[in-house]
mmCIF file of C-alpha atoms in Angstrom:
data_model
loop_
_atom_site.group_PDB
_atom_site.id
_atom_site.type_symbol
_atom_site.label_atom_id
_atom_site.label_comp_id
_atom_site.label_asym_id
_atom_site.label_seq_id
_atom_site.Cartn_x
_atom_site.Cartn_y
_atom_site.Cartn_z
ATOM 1 C CA MET I 1 -54.241 79.244 -82.267
ATOM 2 C CA VAL I 2 -54.060 75.802 -80.858
ATOM 3 C CA ILE I 3 -53.452 75.701 -77.512
ATOM 4 C CA SER I 4 -52.235 72.181 -76.083
ATOM 5 C CA SER I 5 -52.661 70.963 -72.590
ATOM 6 C CA ILE I 6 -50.325 69.279 -70.787
ATOM 7 C CA SER I 7 -51.203 66.554 -67.954
ATOM 8 C CA THR I 8 -49.213 66.296 -64.634
ATOM 9 C CA SER I 9 -48.007 63.045 -65.795
ATOM 10 C CA SER I 10 -46.989 64.036 -69.227
ATOM 11 C CA LEU I 11 -45.540 66.733 -67.983
ATOM 12 C CA THR I 12 -43.278 64.717 -65.502
ATOM 13 C CA ALA I 13 -42.376 62.529 -68.451
ATOM 14 C CA TRP I 14 -41.227 65.437 -70.759
ATOM 15 C CA VAL I 15 -39.182 67.468 -67.649
ATOM 16 C CA ASN I 16 -37.668 63.972 -66.811
ATOM 17 C CA PRO I 17 -38.214 61.221 -69.064
ATOM 18 C CA SER I 18 -36.063 58.646 -67.616
ATOM 19 C CA VAL I 19 -37.725 58.703 -64.226
ATOM 20 C CA ALA I 20 -41.313 57.657 -65.512
ATOM 21 C CA SER I 21 -39.918 55.479 -68.497
ATOM 22 C CA HIS I 22 -36.884 53.450 -67.027
ATOM 23 C CA SER I 23 -37.467 53.619 -63.169
ATOM 24 C CA PRO I 24 -38.754 49.977 -62.800
ATOM 25 C CA ARG I 25 -36.383 48.503 -64.850
ATOM 26 C CA VAL I 26 -33.297 50.379 -62.625
ATOM 27 C CA GLU I 27 -35.046 48.625 -59.355
ATOM 28 C CA GLN I 28 -35.214 45.370 -61.050
ATOM 29 C CA ALA I 29 -31.626 45.251 -62.170
ATOM 30 C CA SER I 30 -30.600 46.414 -58.571
ATOM 31 C CA LYS I 31 -32.411 43.276 -57.213
ATOM 32 C CA ASP I 32 -31.092 40.862 -59.652
ATOM 33 C CA SER I 33 -27.536 42.235 -59.165
ATOM 34 C CA ALA I 34 -28.465 42.021 -55.261
ATOM 35 C CA VAL I 35 -29.366 38.243 -55.494
ATOM 36 C CA ASN I 36 -26.450 37.495 -57.921
ATOM 37 C CA LYS I 37 -24.097 38.969 -55.204
ATOM 38 C CA ASP I 38 -25.745 36.715 -52.431
ATOM 39 C CA THR I 39 -25.658 33.729 -54.837
ATOM 40 C CA ALA I 40 -21.633 34.825 -55.389
ATOM 41 C CA SER I 41 -20.996 35.150 -51.702
ATOM 42 C CA THR I 42 -22.683 31.610 -50.672
ATOM 43 C CA ASP I 43 -20.636 29.908 -53.293
ATOM 44 C CA ALA I 44 -17.258 31.506 -52.056
ATOM 45 C CA SER I 45 -18.223 30.701 -48.596
ATOM 46 C CA SER I 46 -18.804 26.998 -49.808
ATOM 47 C CA THR I 47 -15.602 26.714 -51.387
ATOM 48 C CA SER I 48 -13.621 28.479 -48.729
ATOM 49 C CA GLU I 49 -14.979 25.739 -46.331
ATOM 50 C CA ALA I 50 -14.408 23.098 -48.637
ATOM 51 C CA ASN I 51 -10.467 24.203 -49.147
ATOM 52 C CA SER I 52 -10.427 24.919 -45.361
ATOM 53 C CA SER I 53 -11.429 21.323 -44.529
ATOM 54 C CA GLU I 54 -8.924 19.833 -47.290
ATOM 55 C CA THR I 55 -6.360 22.189 -45.802
ATOM 56 C CA ALA I 56 -7.013 21.031 -42.046
ATOM 57 C CA GLY I 57 -7.001 16.997 -42.900
ATOM 58 C CA PRO I 58 -3.925 14.803 -42.782
ATOM 59 C CA LYS I 59 -1.537 15.202 -45.477
ATOM 60 C CA ARG I 60 0.814 12.918 -47.375
ATOM 61 C CA ALA I 61 4.822 13.574 -47.607
ATOM 62 C CA ASP I 62 4.627 15.718 -50.489
ATOM 63 C CA GLY I 63 1.783 17.966 -48.392
ATOM 64 C CA THR I 64 -1.139 16.825 -50.484
ATOM 65 C CA PRO I 65 -4.221 15.652 -48.848
ATOM 66 C CA MET I 66 -4.487 11.765 -47.857
ATOM 67 C CA ALA I 67 -7.022 9.493 -49.862
ATOM 68 C CA PRO I 68 -9.770 7.859 -46.917
ATOM 69 C CA GLU I 69 -8.060 4.812 -46.897
ATOM 70 C CA GLU I 70 -4.791 6.625 -46.526
ATOM 71 C CA ILE I 71 -6.085 8.485 -43.221
ATOM 72 C CA GLN I 72 -7.576 5.096 -42.080
ATOM 73 C CA LEU I 73 -4.149 3.106 -42.204
ATOM 74 C CA LEU I 74 -2.484 6.502 -40.699
ATOM 75 C CA GLU I 75 -4.842 5.983 -37.747
ATOM 76 C CA GLN I 76 -4.168 2.365 -37.521
ATOM 77 C CA LEU I 77 -0.475 2.899 -37.757
ATOM 78 C CA LYS I 78 -0.491 5.246 -34.725
ATOM 79 C CA GLN I 79 -2.463 3.247 -32.656
ATOM 80 C CA THR I 80 -0.098 0.021 -33.237
ATOM 81 C CA ASP I 81 2.702 2.323 -32.401
ATOM 82 C CA ARG I 82 1.307 3.299 -28.876
ATOM 83 C CA GLU I 83 0.621 -0.269 -28.140
ATOM 84 C CA VAL I 84 3.996 -1.437 -28.945
ATOM 85 C CA ARG I 85 5.585 1.001 -27.067
ATOM 86 C CA GLN I 86 3.407 0.450 -23.897
ATOM 87 C CA HIS I 87 4.135 -3.383 -24.285
ATOM 88 C CA GLU I 88 7.932 -2.837 -24.070
ATOM 89 C CA MET I 89 7.720 -0.171 -21.817
ATOM 90 C CA ALA I 90 5.986 -2.482 -19.204
ATOM 91 C CA HIS I 91 8.782 -5.102 -19.786
ATOM 92 C CA GLN I 92 11.324 -2.606 -18.715
ATOM 93 C CA VAL I 93 9.707 -1.269 -15.807
ATOM 94 C CA ALA I 94 9.201 -4.470 -14.266
ATOM 95 C CA GLY I 95 12.526 -6.041 -15.213
ATOM 96 C CA GLY I 96 14.469 -3.225 -14.005
ATOM 97 C CA ALA I 97 18.124 -4.347 -14.015
ATOM 98 C CA TYR I 98 17.361 -7.270 -15.695
ATOM 99 C CA THR I 99 16.144 -5.766 -18.908
ATOM 100 C CA GLY I 100 17.991 -3.905 -21.484
ATOM 101 C CA GLY I 101 16.781 -1.255 -24.012
ATOM 102 C CA ALA I 102 13.898 -1.852 -26.534
ATOM 103 C CA SER I 103 14.281 -2.160 -30.168
ATOM 104 C CA TYR I 104 11.488 -1.576 -32.779
ATOM 105 C CA ASP I 105 10.621 -2.618 -36.240
ATOM 106 C CA TYR I 106 9.352 0.435 -38.053
ATOM 107 C CA GLU I 107 6.754 1.035 -41.088
ATOM 108 C CA VAL I 108 6.628 4.409 -42.948
ATOM 109 C CA GLY I 109 3.053 5.639 -42.867
ATOM 110 C CA PRO I 110 1.307 7.928 -46.012
ATOM 111 C CA ASP I 111 2.390 10.758 -43.857
ATOM 112 C CA GLY I 112 6.095 10.186 -44.602
ATOM 113 C CA LYS I 113 6.914 8.846 -40.814
ATOM 114 C CA ARG I 114 7.858 6.071 -38.964
ATOM 115 C CA TYR I 115 5.661 3.990 -36.701
ATOM 116 C CA ALA I 116 6.370 0.934 -34.324
ATOM 117 C CA VAL I 117 4.786 -2.122 -35.790
ATOM 118 C CA ALA I 118 6.899 -4.609 -33.112
ATOM 119 C CA GLY I 119 9.437 -4.419 -30.641
ATOM 120 C CA GLU I 120 11.251 -6.640 -28.227
ATOM 121 C CA VAL I 121 13.176 -6.297 -24.946
ATOM 122 C CA PRO I 122 16.110 -8.477 -23.782
ATOM 123 C CA ILE I 123 15.675 -10.103 -20.282
ATOM 124 C CA ASP I 124 18.376 -11.608 -18.480
ATOM 125 C CA TYR I 125 16.759 -14.806 -17.260
ATOM 126 C CA GLY I 126 19.535 -17.100 -16.630
ATOM 127 C CA PRO I 127 20.071 -18.544 -12.695
ATOM 128 C CA VAL I 128 22.767 -17.042 -10.273
ATOM 129 C CA PRO I 129 25.459 -19.542 -10.057
ATOM 130 C CA ASN I 130 25.765 -21.263 -6.757
ATOM 131 C CA ASP I 131 23.205 -18.910 -4.875
ATOM 132 C CA PRO I 132 19.756 -20.743 -4.941
ATOM 133 C CA GLN I 133 18.191 -17.678 -2.783
ATOM 134 C CA ALA I 134 19.413 -14.855 -5.235
ATOM 135 C CA THR I 135 18.273 -17.208 -7.997
ATOM 136 C CA ILE I 136 14.563 -17.330 -6.659
ATOM 137 C CA GLU I 137 14.834 -13.455 -6.062
ATOM 138 C CA LYS I 138 15.610 -12.943 -9.785
ATOM 139 C CA MET I 139 13.781 -15.697 -11.422
ATOM 140 C CA GLN I 140 10.537 -13.799 -9.831
ATOM 141 C CA THR I 141 11.614 -10.311 -11.053
ATOM 142 C CA VAL I 142 11.765 -11.986 -14.565
ATOM 143 C CA ILE I 143 8.242 -13.867 -14.362
ATOM 144 C CA ALA I 144 6.873 -10.457 -13.400
ATOM 145 C CA ALA I 145 8.828 -8.567 -16.147
ATOM 146 C CA ALA I 146 7.691 -11.503 -18.958
ATOM 147 C CA MET I 147 4.068 -11.163 -17.826
ATOM 148 C CA ALA I 148 3.924 -7.366 -17.192
ATOM 149 C CA PRO I 149 2.115 -6.301 -20.557
ATOM 150 C CA ALA I 150 -1.536 -6.425 -20.660
ATOM 151 C CA ASP I 151 -1.347 -8.724 -23.741
ATOM 152 C CA PRO I 152 1.971 -11.038 -23.183
ATOM 153 C CA SER I 153 3.121 -12.477 -26.205
ATOM 154 C CA PRO I 154 3.923 -16.289 -26.964
ATOM 155 C CA LYS I 155 7.846 -15.216 -26.396
ATOM 156 C CA ASP I 156 6.583 -13.475 -23.122
ATOM 157 C CA HIS I 157 4.969 -16.852 -22.010
ATOM 158 C CA GLN I 158 7.980 -18.729 -22.875
ATOM 159 C CA VAL I 159 10.421 -16.570 -21.021
ATOM 160 C CA ALA I 160 8.354 -16.690 -18.017
ATOM 161 C CA ALA I 161 7.799 -20.671 -18.179
ATOM 162 C CA GLN I 162 11.580 -21.304 -18.374
ATOM 163 C CA ALA I 163 12.137 -18.500 -15.352
ATOM 164 C CA ARG I 164 9.555 -20.383 -13.152
ATOM 165 C CA GLN I 165 11.552 -23.898 -13.914
ATOM 166 C CA TYR I 166 14.597 -22.094 -12.679
ATOM 167 C CA LEU I 167 12.665 -20.812 -9.892
ATOM 168 C CA LEU I 168 11.676 -24.297 -9.007
ATOM 169 C CA GLU I 169 15.182 -25.850 -9.018
ATOM 170 C CA ALA I 170 16.712 -23.054 -6.793
ATOM 171 C CA LYS I 171 13.956 -23.507 -4.068
ATOM 172 C CA LEU I 172 14.902 -27.521 -4.343
ATOM 173 C CA ASP I 173 18.284 -26.605 -4.014
ATOM 174 C CA ALA I 174 17.805 -24.139 -1.227
ATOM 175 C CA ALA I 175 15.448 -26.480 0.466
ATOM 176 C CA MET I 176 18.450 -28.958 0.693
ATOM 177 C CA GLN I 177 20.707 -26.639 1.407
ATOM 178 C CA ARG I 178 18.773 -26.002 4.551
ATOM 179 C CA SER I 179 18.578 -29.500 5.637
ATOM 180 C CA GLU I 180 22.455 -29.944 4.882
ATOM 181 C CA MET I 181 23.351 -27.075 7.396
ATOM 182 C CA ALA I 182 20.566 -28.356 9.964
ATOM 183 C CA GLN I 183 22.241 -31.805 9.531
ATOM 184 C CA ALA I 184 25.938 -30.129 10.206
ATOM 185 C CA ARG I 185 24.830 -28.300 13.354
ATOM 186 C CA SER I 186 22.828 -31.238 14.825
ATOM 187 C CA ALA I 187 26.007 -33.708 13.846
ATOM 188 C CA GLY I 188 28.217 -31.023 15.659
ATOM 189 C CA ALA I 189 26.064 -30.775 18.627
ATOM 190 C CA THR I 190 26.304 -34.644 19.302
ATOM 191 C CA GLU I 191 29.932 -35.009 19.151
ATOM 192 C CA ALA I 192 30.265 -32.180 21.548
ATOM 193 C CA ASN I 193 28.301 -33.978 23.798
ATOM 194 C CA ASP I 194 29.965 -37.062 23.566
ATOM 195 C CA ASP I 195 33.412 -35.525 23.785
ATOM 196 C CA GLU I 196 32.362 -34.088 27.388
ATOM 197 C CA ALA I 197 30.923 -37.264 28.441
ATOM 198 C CA THR I 198 34.499 -39.080 27.689
ATOM 199 C CA PRO I 199 36.805 -38.148 30.334
ATOM 200 C CA GLY I 200 40.526 -38.563 29.555
ATOM 201 C CA SER I 201 40.282 -38.255 26.088
ATOM 202 C CA ASP I 202 43.480 -36.335 24.677
ATOM 203 C CA SER I 203 41.688 -34.331 22.137
ATOM 204 C CA PRO I 204 38.172 -34.100 20.997
ATOM 205 C CA ALA I 205 37.213 -35.788 18.023
ATOM 206 C CA THR I 206 36.266 -33.858 14.878
ATOM 207 C CA ASN I 207 33.935 -34.225 11.788
ATOM 208 C CA SER I 208 34.136 -31.998 8.874
ATOM 209 C CA PRO I 209 30.768 -30.970 7.720
ATOM 210 C CA PRO I 210 29.665 -32.054 4.099
ATOM 211 C CA VAL I 211 30.544 -29.587 1.571
ATOM 212 C CA ILE I 212 27.140 -27.603 0.419
ATOM 213 C CA SER I 213 27.021 -27.157 -3.221
ATOM 214 C CA SER I 214 24.067 -25.720 -5.173
ATOM 215 C CA ALA I 215 24.065 -27.497 -8.663
ATOM 216 C CA THR I 216 22.271 -24.765 -10.733
ATOM 217 C CA PRO I 217 22.716 -24.467 -14.337
ATOM 218 C CA GLY I 218 25.840 -22.277 -14.921
ATOM 219 C CA ALA I 219 26.217 -19.316 -17.292
ATOM 220 C CA ASN I 220 23.438 -16.579 -17.403
ATOM 221 C CA ALA I 221 21.316 -16.625 -20.357
ATOM 222 C CA GLU I 222 19.699 -13.993 -22.236
ATOM 223 C CA GLN I 223 16.294 -13.800 -23.853
ATOM 224 C CA GLN I 224 14.455 -11.536 -26.112
ATOM 225 C CA ALA I 225 10.880 -10.780 -24.556
ATOM 226 C CA ALA I 226 8.670 -9.740 -27.728
#
């Protein structure tokens, strides 16, 4: 009779052959699977971040992401819109009752919205007829309104220059008016003294004061301040 001896390792292999012959491969396969999962997770995260970045960026009117040059143009339009509106608002605040409502020229941006790229405010800078003092006060306000923005335009300077001319003329008229009134009062006082010094006069001599007239340009004018 032949008796075979089976070692411990052989016995283990015989009892559970898959443990000894396939265990290393199973372990390696598990490692490969874990690496693949980590790589896939990383790729998915990167894709998600890229998609999120695209979603958060400016969009065109049709909802598609803008190109870099379109984004730059959009930012320029937004800045111009702010500056134009601030410019016209400065005119309106300083001009008060002598300014009207602002009007704007618009440009459509890559996002489909309208942005102001130019504007103007009407300013009444005509002198007040036959009232030099009122004209002086008005022209001072008009000049302040025309030069109110941080960067007055050539049209703003033009309006301010015309208002200064009217202001100078009104000051001359006001000075002449004051002089004529002073002369009239002086003449009246002299005549009164002469009448008192002449006895037996039936009636005091009278002398009408000269007519006071302020020759200022006629109708109010209205000019657009850009």
